[in-house]
PDB file of C-alpha atoms in Angstrom:
ATOM      1  CA  UNK X   1     -22.591   0.993 -56.316  1.00  0.00           C
ATOM      2  CA  UNK X   2     -21.460  -1.785 -53.997  1.00  0.00           C
ATOM      3  CA  UNK X   3     -22.777   0.114 -50.943  1.00  0.00           C
ATOM      4  CA  UNK X   4     -26.222   0.576 -52.493  1.00  0.00           C
ATOM      5  CA  UNK X   5     -26.372  -3.167 -53.304  1.00  0.00           C
ATOM      6  CA  UNK X   6     -25.475  -4.000 -49.701  1.00  0.00           C
ATOM      7  CA  UNK X   7     -28.121  -1.614 -48.415  1.00  0.00           C
ATOM      8  CA  UNK X   8     -30.738  -3.148 -50.734  1.00  0.00           C
ATOM      9  CA  UNK X   9     -29.771  -6.651 -49.616  1.00  0.00           C
ATOM     10  CA  UNK X  10     -29.967  -5.766 -45.912  1.00  0.00           C
ATOM     11  CA  UNK X  11     -33.282  -3.946 -46.458  1.00  0.00           C
ATOM     12  CA  UNK X  12     -34.702  -6.999 -48.218  1.00  0.00           C
ATOM     13  CA  UNK X  13     -33.642  -9.255 -45.346  1.00  0.00           C
ATOM     14  CA  UNK X  14     -35.176  -6.876 -42.832  1.00  0.00           C
ATOM     15  CA  UNK X  15     -38.443  -6.664 -44.735  1.00  0.00           C
ATOM     16  CA  UNK X  16     -38.511 -10.462 -44.926  1.00  0.00           C
ATOM     17  CA  UNK X  17     -38.249 -10.667 -41.157  1.00  0.00           C
ATOM     18  CA  UNK X  18     -34.832 -12.205 -41.207  1.00  0.00           C
ATOM     19  CA  UNK X  19     -32.048 -11.142 -38.994  1.00  0.00           C
ATOM     20  CA  UNK X  20     -28.426 -10.848 -39.741  1.00  0.00           C
ATOM     21  CA  UNK X  21     -26.355 -12.536 -37.045  1.00  0.00           C
ATOM     22  CA  UNK X  22     -24.080 -10.096 -35.337  1.00  0.00           C
ATOM     23  CA  UNK X  23     -21.029 -11.348 -33.541  1.00  0.00           C
ATOM     24  CA  UNK X  24     -20.609  -9.843 -30.142  1.00  0.00           C
ATOM     25  CA  UNK X  25     -17.354 -10.103 -28.337  1.00  0.00           C
ATOM     26  CA  UNK X  26     -17.550 -11.013 -24.700  1.00  0.00           C
ATOM     27  CA  UNK X  27     -14.822  -9.211 -22.820  1.00  0.00           C
ATOM     28  CA  UNK X  28     -12.416 -11.472 -20.988  1.00  0.00           C
ATOM     29  CA  UNK X  29     -12.786 -11.284 -17.244  1.00  0.00           C
ATOM     30  CA  UNK X  30      -9.837 -12.084 -15.074  1.00  0.00           C
ATOM     31  CA  UNK X  31     -11.032 -13.961 -12.008  1.00  0.00           C
ATOM     32  CA  UNK X  32     -10.079 -12.403  -8.708  1.00  0.00           C
ATOM     33  CA  UNK X  33      -8.767 -14.756  -6.081  1.00  0.00           C
ATOM     34  CA  UNK X  34     -10.446 -13.821  -2.812  1.00  0.00           C
ATOM     35  CA  UNK X  35      -8.312 -13.518   0.275  1.00  0.00           C
ATOM     36  CA  UNK X  36      -9.285 -16.471   2.425  1.00  0.00           C
ATOM     37  CA  UNK X  37      -8.768 -14.670   5.727  1.00  0.00           C
ATOM     38  CA  UNK X  38      -8.084 -11.180   6.946  1.00  0.00           C
ATOM     39  CA  UNK X  39      -4.388 -10.361   7.223  1.00  0.00           C
ATOM     40  CA  UNK X  40      -3.005 -11.133  10.684  1.00  0.00           C
ATOM     41  CA  UNK X  41      -2.148  -8.359  13.084  1.00  0.00           C
ATOM     42  CA  UNK X  42       1.551  -8.204  13.822  1.00  0.00           C
ATOM     43  CA  UNK X  43       3.478  -7.509  16.971  1.00  0.00           C
ATOM     44  CA  UNK X  44       5.208  -4.167  17.401  1.00  0.00           C
ATOM     45  CA  UNK X  45       8.515  -6.075  17.276  1.00  0.00           C
ATOM     46  CA  UNK X  46       7.601  -7.548  13.857  1.00  0.00           C
ATOM     47  CA  UNK X  47       6.517  -4.086  12.682  1.00  0.00           C
ATOM     48  CA  UNK X  48       9.822  -2.496  13.694  1.00  0.00           C
ATOM     49  CA  UNK X  49      11.722  -5.358  12.040  1.00  0.00           C
ATOM     50  CA  UNK X  50       9.786  -4.777   8.773  1.00  0.00           C
ATOM     51  CA  UNK X  51      10.263  -1.011   9.096  1.00  0.00           C
ATOM     52  CA  UNK X  52      14.016  -1.534   9.484  1.00  0.00           C
ATOM     53  CA  UNK X  53      14.101  -4.045   6.597  1.00  0.00           C
ATOM     54  CA  UNK X  54      12.254  -1.774   4.145  1.00  0.00           C
ATOM     55  CA  UNK X  55      12.535   1.870   5.178  1.00  0.00           C
ATOM     56  CA  UNK X  56      15.758   1.766   7.183  1.00  0.00           C
ATOM     57  CA  UNK X  57      17.593  -0.490   4.748  1.00  0.00           C
ATOM     58  CA  UNK X  58      16.698   1.755   1.796  1.00  0.00           C
ATOM     59  CA  UNK X  59      18.149   4.964   3.227  1.00  0.00           C
ATOM     60  CA  UNK X  60      19.021   7.467   1.904  1.00  0.00           C
ATOM     61  CA  UNK X  61      16.234   8.292  -0.503  1.00  0.00           C
ATOM     62  CA  UNK X  62      14.444   4.897  -0.477  1.00  0.00           C
ATOM     63  CA  UNK X  63      15.413   4.036  -4.069  1.00  0.00           C
ATOM     64  CA  UNK X  64      15.447   0.291  -3.402  1.00  0.00           C
ATOM     65  CA  UNK X  65      12.413   0.281  -1.073  1.00  0.00           C
ATOM     66  CA  UNK X  66      10.065  -1.328  -3.671  1.00  0.00           C
ATOM     67  CA  UNK X  67      12.428  -4.288  -4.079  1.00  0.00           C
ATOM     68  CA  UNK X  68      12.754  -4.599  -0.296  1.00  0.00           C
ATOM     69  CA  UNK X  69       8.956  -4.488   0.076  1.00  0.00           C
ATOM     70  CA  UNK X  70       8.617  -7.360  -2.392  1.00  0.00           C
ATOM     71  CA  UNK X  71      11.375  -9.325  -0.653  1.00  0.00           C
ATOM     72  CA  UNK X  72       9.414  -8.965   2.601  1.00  0.00           C
ATOM     73  CA  UNK X  73       6.035 -10.037   1.207  1.00  0.00           C
ATOM     74  CA  UNK X  74       4.593  -6.566   0.598  1.00  0.00           C
ATOM     75  CA  UNK X  75       3.385  -7.266  -2.939  1.00  0.00           C
ATOM     76  CA  UNK X  76      -0.272  -6.273  -3.362  1.00  0.00           C
ATOM     77  CA  UNK X  77      -0.876  -2.884  -4.995  1.00  0.00           C
ATOM     78  CA  UNK X  78      -3.673  -0.753  -3.611  1.00  0.00           C
ATOM     79  CA  UNK X  79      -7.021  -1.535  -5.250  1.00  0.00           C
ATOM     80  CA  UNK X  80      -7.734   2.204  -5.109  1.00  0.00           C
ATOM     81  CA  UNK X  81      -4.806   3.121  -7.347  1.00  0.00           C
ATOM     82  CA  UNK X  82      -2.762   4.817  -4.630  1.00  0.00           C
ATOM     83  CA  UNK X  83       0.968   4.093  -4.347  1.00  0.00           C
ATOM     84  CA  UNK X  84       0.346   1.991  -1.224  1.00  0.00           C
ATOM     85  CA  UNK X  85       1.567  -1.611  -1.227  1.00  0.00           C
ATOM     86  CA  UNK X  86      -0.001  -4.207   1.079  1.00  0.00           C
ATOM     87  CA  UNK X  87       0.885  -7.608   2.482  1.00  0.00           C
ATOM     88  CA  UNK X  88      -1.578 -10.404   1.746  1.00  0.00           C
ATOM     89  CA  UNK X  89      -0.809 -12.181   5.012  1.00  0.00           C
ATOM     90  CA  UNK X  90       0.013  -9.463   7.570  1.00  0.00           C
ATOM     91  CA  UNK X  91      -1.818  -6.280   8.530  1.00  0.00           C
ATOM     92  CA  UNK X  92       0.876  -3.960   7.162  1.00  0.00           C
ATOM     93  CA  UNK X  93       1.289  -1.561   4.257  1.00  0.00           C
ATOM     94  CA  UNK X  94       4.006   0.749   2.926  1.00  0.00           C
ATOM     95  CA  UNK X  95       3.983   3.882   0.829  1.00  0.00           C
ATOM     96  CA  UNK X  96       6.737   6.135  -0.494  1.00  0.00           C
ATOM     97  CA  UNK X  97       5.858   9.828  -0.389  1.00  0.00           C
ATOM     98  CA  UNK X  98       7.449  13.150  -1.277  1.00  0.00           C
ATOM     99  CA  UNK X  99       7.954  15.312   1.821  1.00  0.00           C
ATOM    100  CA  UNK X 100       7.153  16.627   4.279  1.00  0.00           C
ATOM    101  CA  UNK X 101      10.066  18.952   3.773  1.00  0.00           C
ATOM    102  CA  UNK X 102      12.729  18.483   1.143  1.00  0.00           C
ATOM    103  CA  UNK X 103      13.258  14.727   1.231  1.00  0.00           C
ATOM    104  CA  UNK X 104      11.215  11.575   0.740  1.00  0.00           C
ATOM    105  CA  UNK X 105       9.253   9.619   3.305  1.00  0.00           C
ATOM    106  CA  UNK X 106       8.854   5.877   3.730  1.00  0.00           C
ATOM    107  CA  UNK X 107       5.556   5.338   5.536  1.00  0.00           C
ATOM    108  CA  UNK X 108       4.333   2.127   7.135  1.00  0.00           C
ATOM    109  CA  UNK X 109       0.894   1.449   8.649  1.00  0.00           C
ATOM    110  CA  UNK X 110       0.280  -1.674  10.698  1.00  0.00           C
ATOM    111  CA  UNK X 111      -2.298  -3.155  13.052  1.00  0.00           C
ATOM    112  CA  UNK X 112      -1.339  -4.754  16.336  1.00  0.00           C
ATOM    113  CA  UNK X 113      -3.027  -6.226  19.385  1.00  0.00           C
ATOM    114  CA  UNK X 114       0.046  -5.573  21.568  1.00  0.00           C
ATOM    115  CA  UNK X 115      -0.536  -3.681  24.807  1.00  0.00           C
ATOM    116  CA  UNK X 116       0.302   0.047  24.554  1.00  0.00           C
ATOM    117  CA  UNK X 117       3.242  -0.295  26.985  1.00  0.00           C
ATOM    118  CA  UNK X 118       4.707  -3.119  24.881  1.00  0.00           C
ATOM    119  CA  UNK X 119       4.375  -1.073  21.696  1.00  0.00           C
ATOM    120  CA  UNK X 120       5.973   2.015  23.294  1.00  0.00           C
ATOM    121  CA  UNK X 121       8.893  -0.038  24.608  1.00  0.00           C
ATOM    122  CA  UNK X 122       9.426  -1.615  21.188  1.00  0.00           C
ATOM    123  CA  UNK X 123       9.376   1.760  19.410  1.00  0.00           C
ATOM    124  CA  UNK X 124      11.981   3.027  21.898  1.00  0.00           C
ATOM    125  CA  UNK X 125      14.481   0.563  20.415  1.00  0.00           C
ATOM    126  CA  UNK X 126      14.737   2.940  17.423  1.00  0.00           C
ATOM    127  CA  UNK X 127      15.702   5.950  19.562  1.00  0.00           C
ATOM    128  CA  UNK X 128      14.453   8.243  22.317  1.00  0.00           C
ATOM    129  CA  UNK X 129      11.211   9.809  21.111  1.00  0.00           C
ATOM    130  CA  UNK X 130      10.320  13.409  21.959  1.00  0.00           C
ATOM    131  CA  UNK X 131       7.200  15.382  21.115  1.00  0.00           C
ATOM    132  CA  UNK X 132       7.522  17.388  17.869  1.00  0.00           C
ATOM    133  CA  UNK X 133       4.974  19.441  15.877  1.00  0.00           C
ATOM    134  CA  UNK X 134       4.587  16.381  13.612  1.00  0.00           C
ATOM    135  CA  UNK X 135       4.111  13.933  16.511  1.00  0.00           C
ATOM    136  CA  UNK X 136       6.560  11.864  18.554  1.00  0.00           C
ATOM    137  CA  UNK X 137       9.891  11.722  16.737  1.00  0.00           C
ATOM    138  CA  UNK X 138      13.515  10.715  17.072  1.00  0.00           C
ATOM    139  CA  UNK X 139      16.683  10.485  15.027  1.00  0.00           C
ATOM    140  CA  UNK X 140      16.522   7.038  13.451  1.00  0.00           C
ATOM    141  CA  UNK X 141      19.226   4.673  14.683  1.00  0.00           C
ATOM    142  CA  UNK X 142      22.129   7.177  14.607  1.00  0.00           C
ATOM    143  CA  UNK X 143      21.426   8.382  11.046  1.00  0.00           C
ATOM    144  CA  UNK X 144      20.414  11.809   9.771  1.00  0.00           C
ATOM    145  CA  UNK X 145      16.855  10.597   9.113  1.00  0.00           C
ATOM    146  CA  UNK X 146      13.931  11.216  11.455  1.00  0.00           C
ATOM    147  CA  UNK X 147      11.329   8.621  12.403  1.00  0.00           C
ATOM    148  CA  UNK X 148       7.864   9.793  13.444  1.00  0.00           C
ATOM    149  CA  UNK X 149       5.023   7.877  15.047  1.00  0.00           C
ATOM    150  CA  UNK X 150       1.590   8.761  13.701  1.00  0.00           C
ATOM    151  CA  UNK X 151      -1.307   8.794  16.106  1.00  0.00           C
ATOM    152  CA  UNK X 152      -2.490   5.414  17.222  1.00  0.00           C
ATOM    153  CA  UNK X 153      -6.003   4.594  16.072  1.00  0.00           C
ATOM    154  CA  UNK X 154      -7.892   1.934  18.051  1.00  0.00           C
ATOM    155  CA  UNK X 155     -10.242  -0.206  15.955  1.00  0.00           C
ATOM    156  CA  UNK X 156     -11.790  -2.678  18.322  1.00  0.00           C
ATOM    157  CA  UNK X 157      -9.006  -4.704  19.895  1.00  0.00           C
ATOM    158  CA  UNK X 158      -6.565  -3.742  17.119  1.00  0.00           C
ATOM    159  CA  UNK X 159      -4.602  -0.491  17.200  1.00  0.00           C
ATOM    160  CA  UNK X 160      -3.297   0.996  13.950  1.00  0.00           C
ATOM    161  CA  UNK X 161       0.026   2.847  13.950  1.00  0.00           C
ATOM    162  CA  UNK X 162       1.832   4.852  11.304  1.00  0.00           C
ATOM    163  CA  UNK X 163       5.636   4.920  11.335  1.00  0.00           C
ATOM    164  CA  UNK X 164       7.266   7.390   8.937  1.00  0.00           C
ATOM    165  CA  UNK X 165      10.953   7.680   8.128  1.00  0.00           C
ATOM    166  CA  UNK X 166      11.883  11.075   6.688  1.00  0.00           C
ATOM    167  CA  UNK X 167      14.989  11.074   4.552  1.00  0.00           C
ATOM    168  CA  UNK X 168      16.988  14.226   3.928  1.00  0.00           C
ATOM    169  CA  UNK X 169      17.545  13.164   0.288  1.00  0.00           C
TER     170      UNK X 169
END
């Protein structure tokens, strides 16, 4: 009976040309703080230092790599929902991956304006690289892990590199 009375009341209001106010909720929008400038390219020496501080320091297995990323300013999650973490101030990102092979991989991508010879000499501080089916690789700093250099990708005056540390655990 109560429903029919409500329907009659609403019908009467409608026929009279009145409207019933309807509350609409406006969804809250979190403002996004724009990045004021593009992240700075880093030197190969800075890249290797970050690689050592995150990937190397979290061997074996990279369990504490996320905490080491945060401690080194790598705090912005990927806007695309991937497991990549970015720096807001430097052109560098890290990602933990399963494989290739049986262990985990700590991967770092960075952009540098260093000359190719400078970059090659800096990478050589990690070990003597040889050509492998997965790209140039070496045993990482007298461990059982392997470090690989992904192909360099020139983008204007910046060259992107991918360093990957493959753990056996």
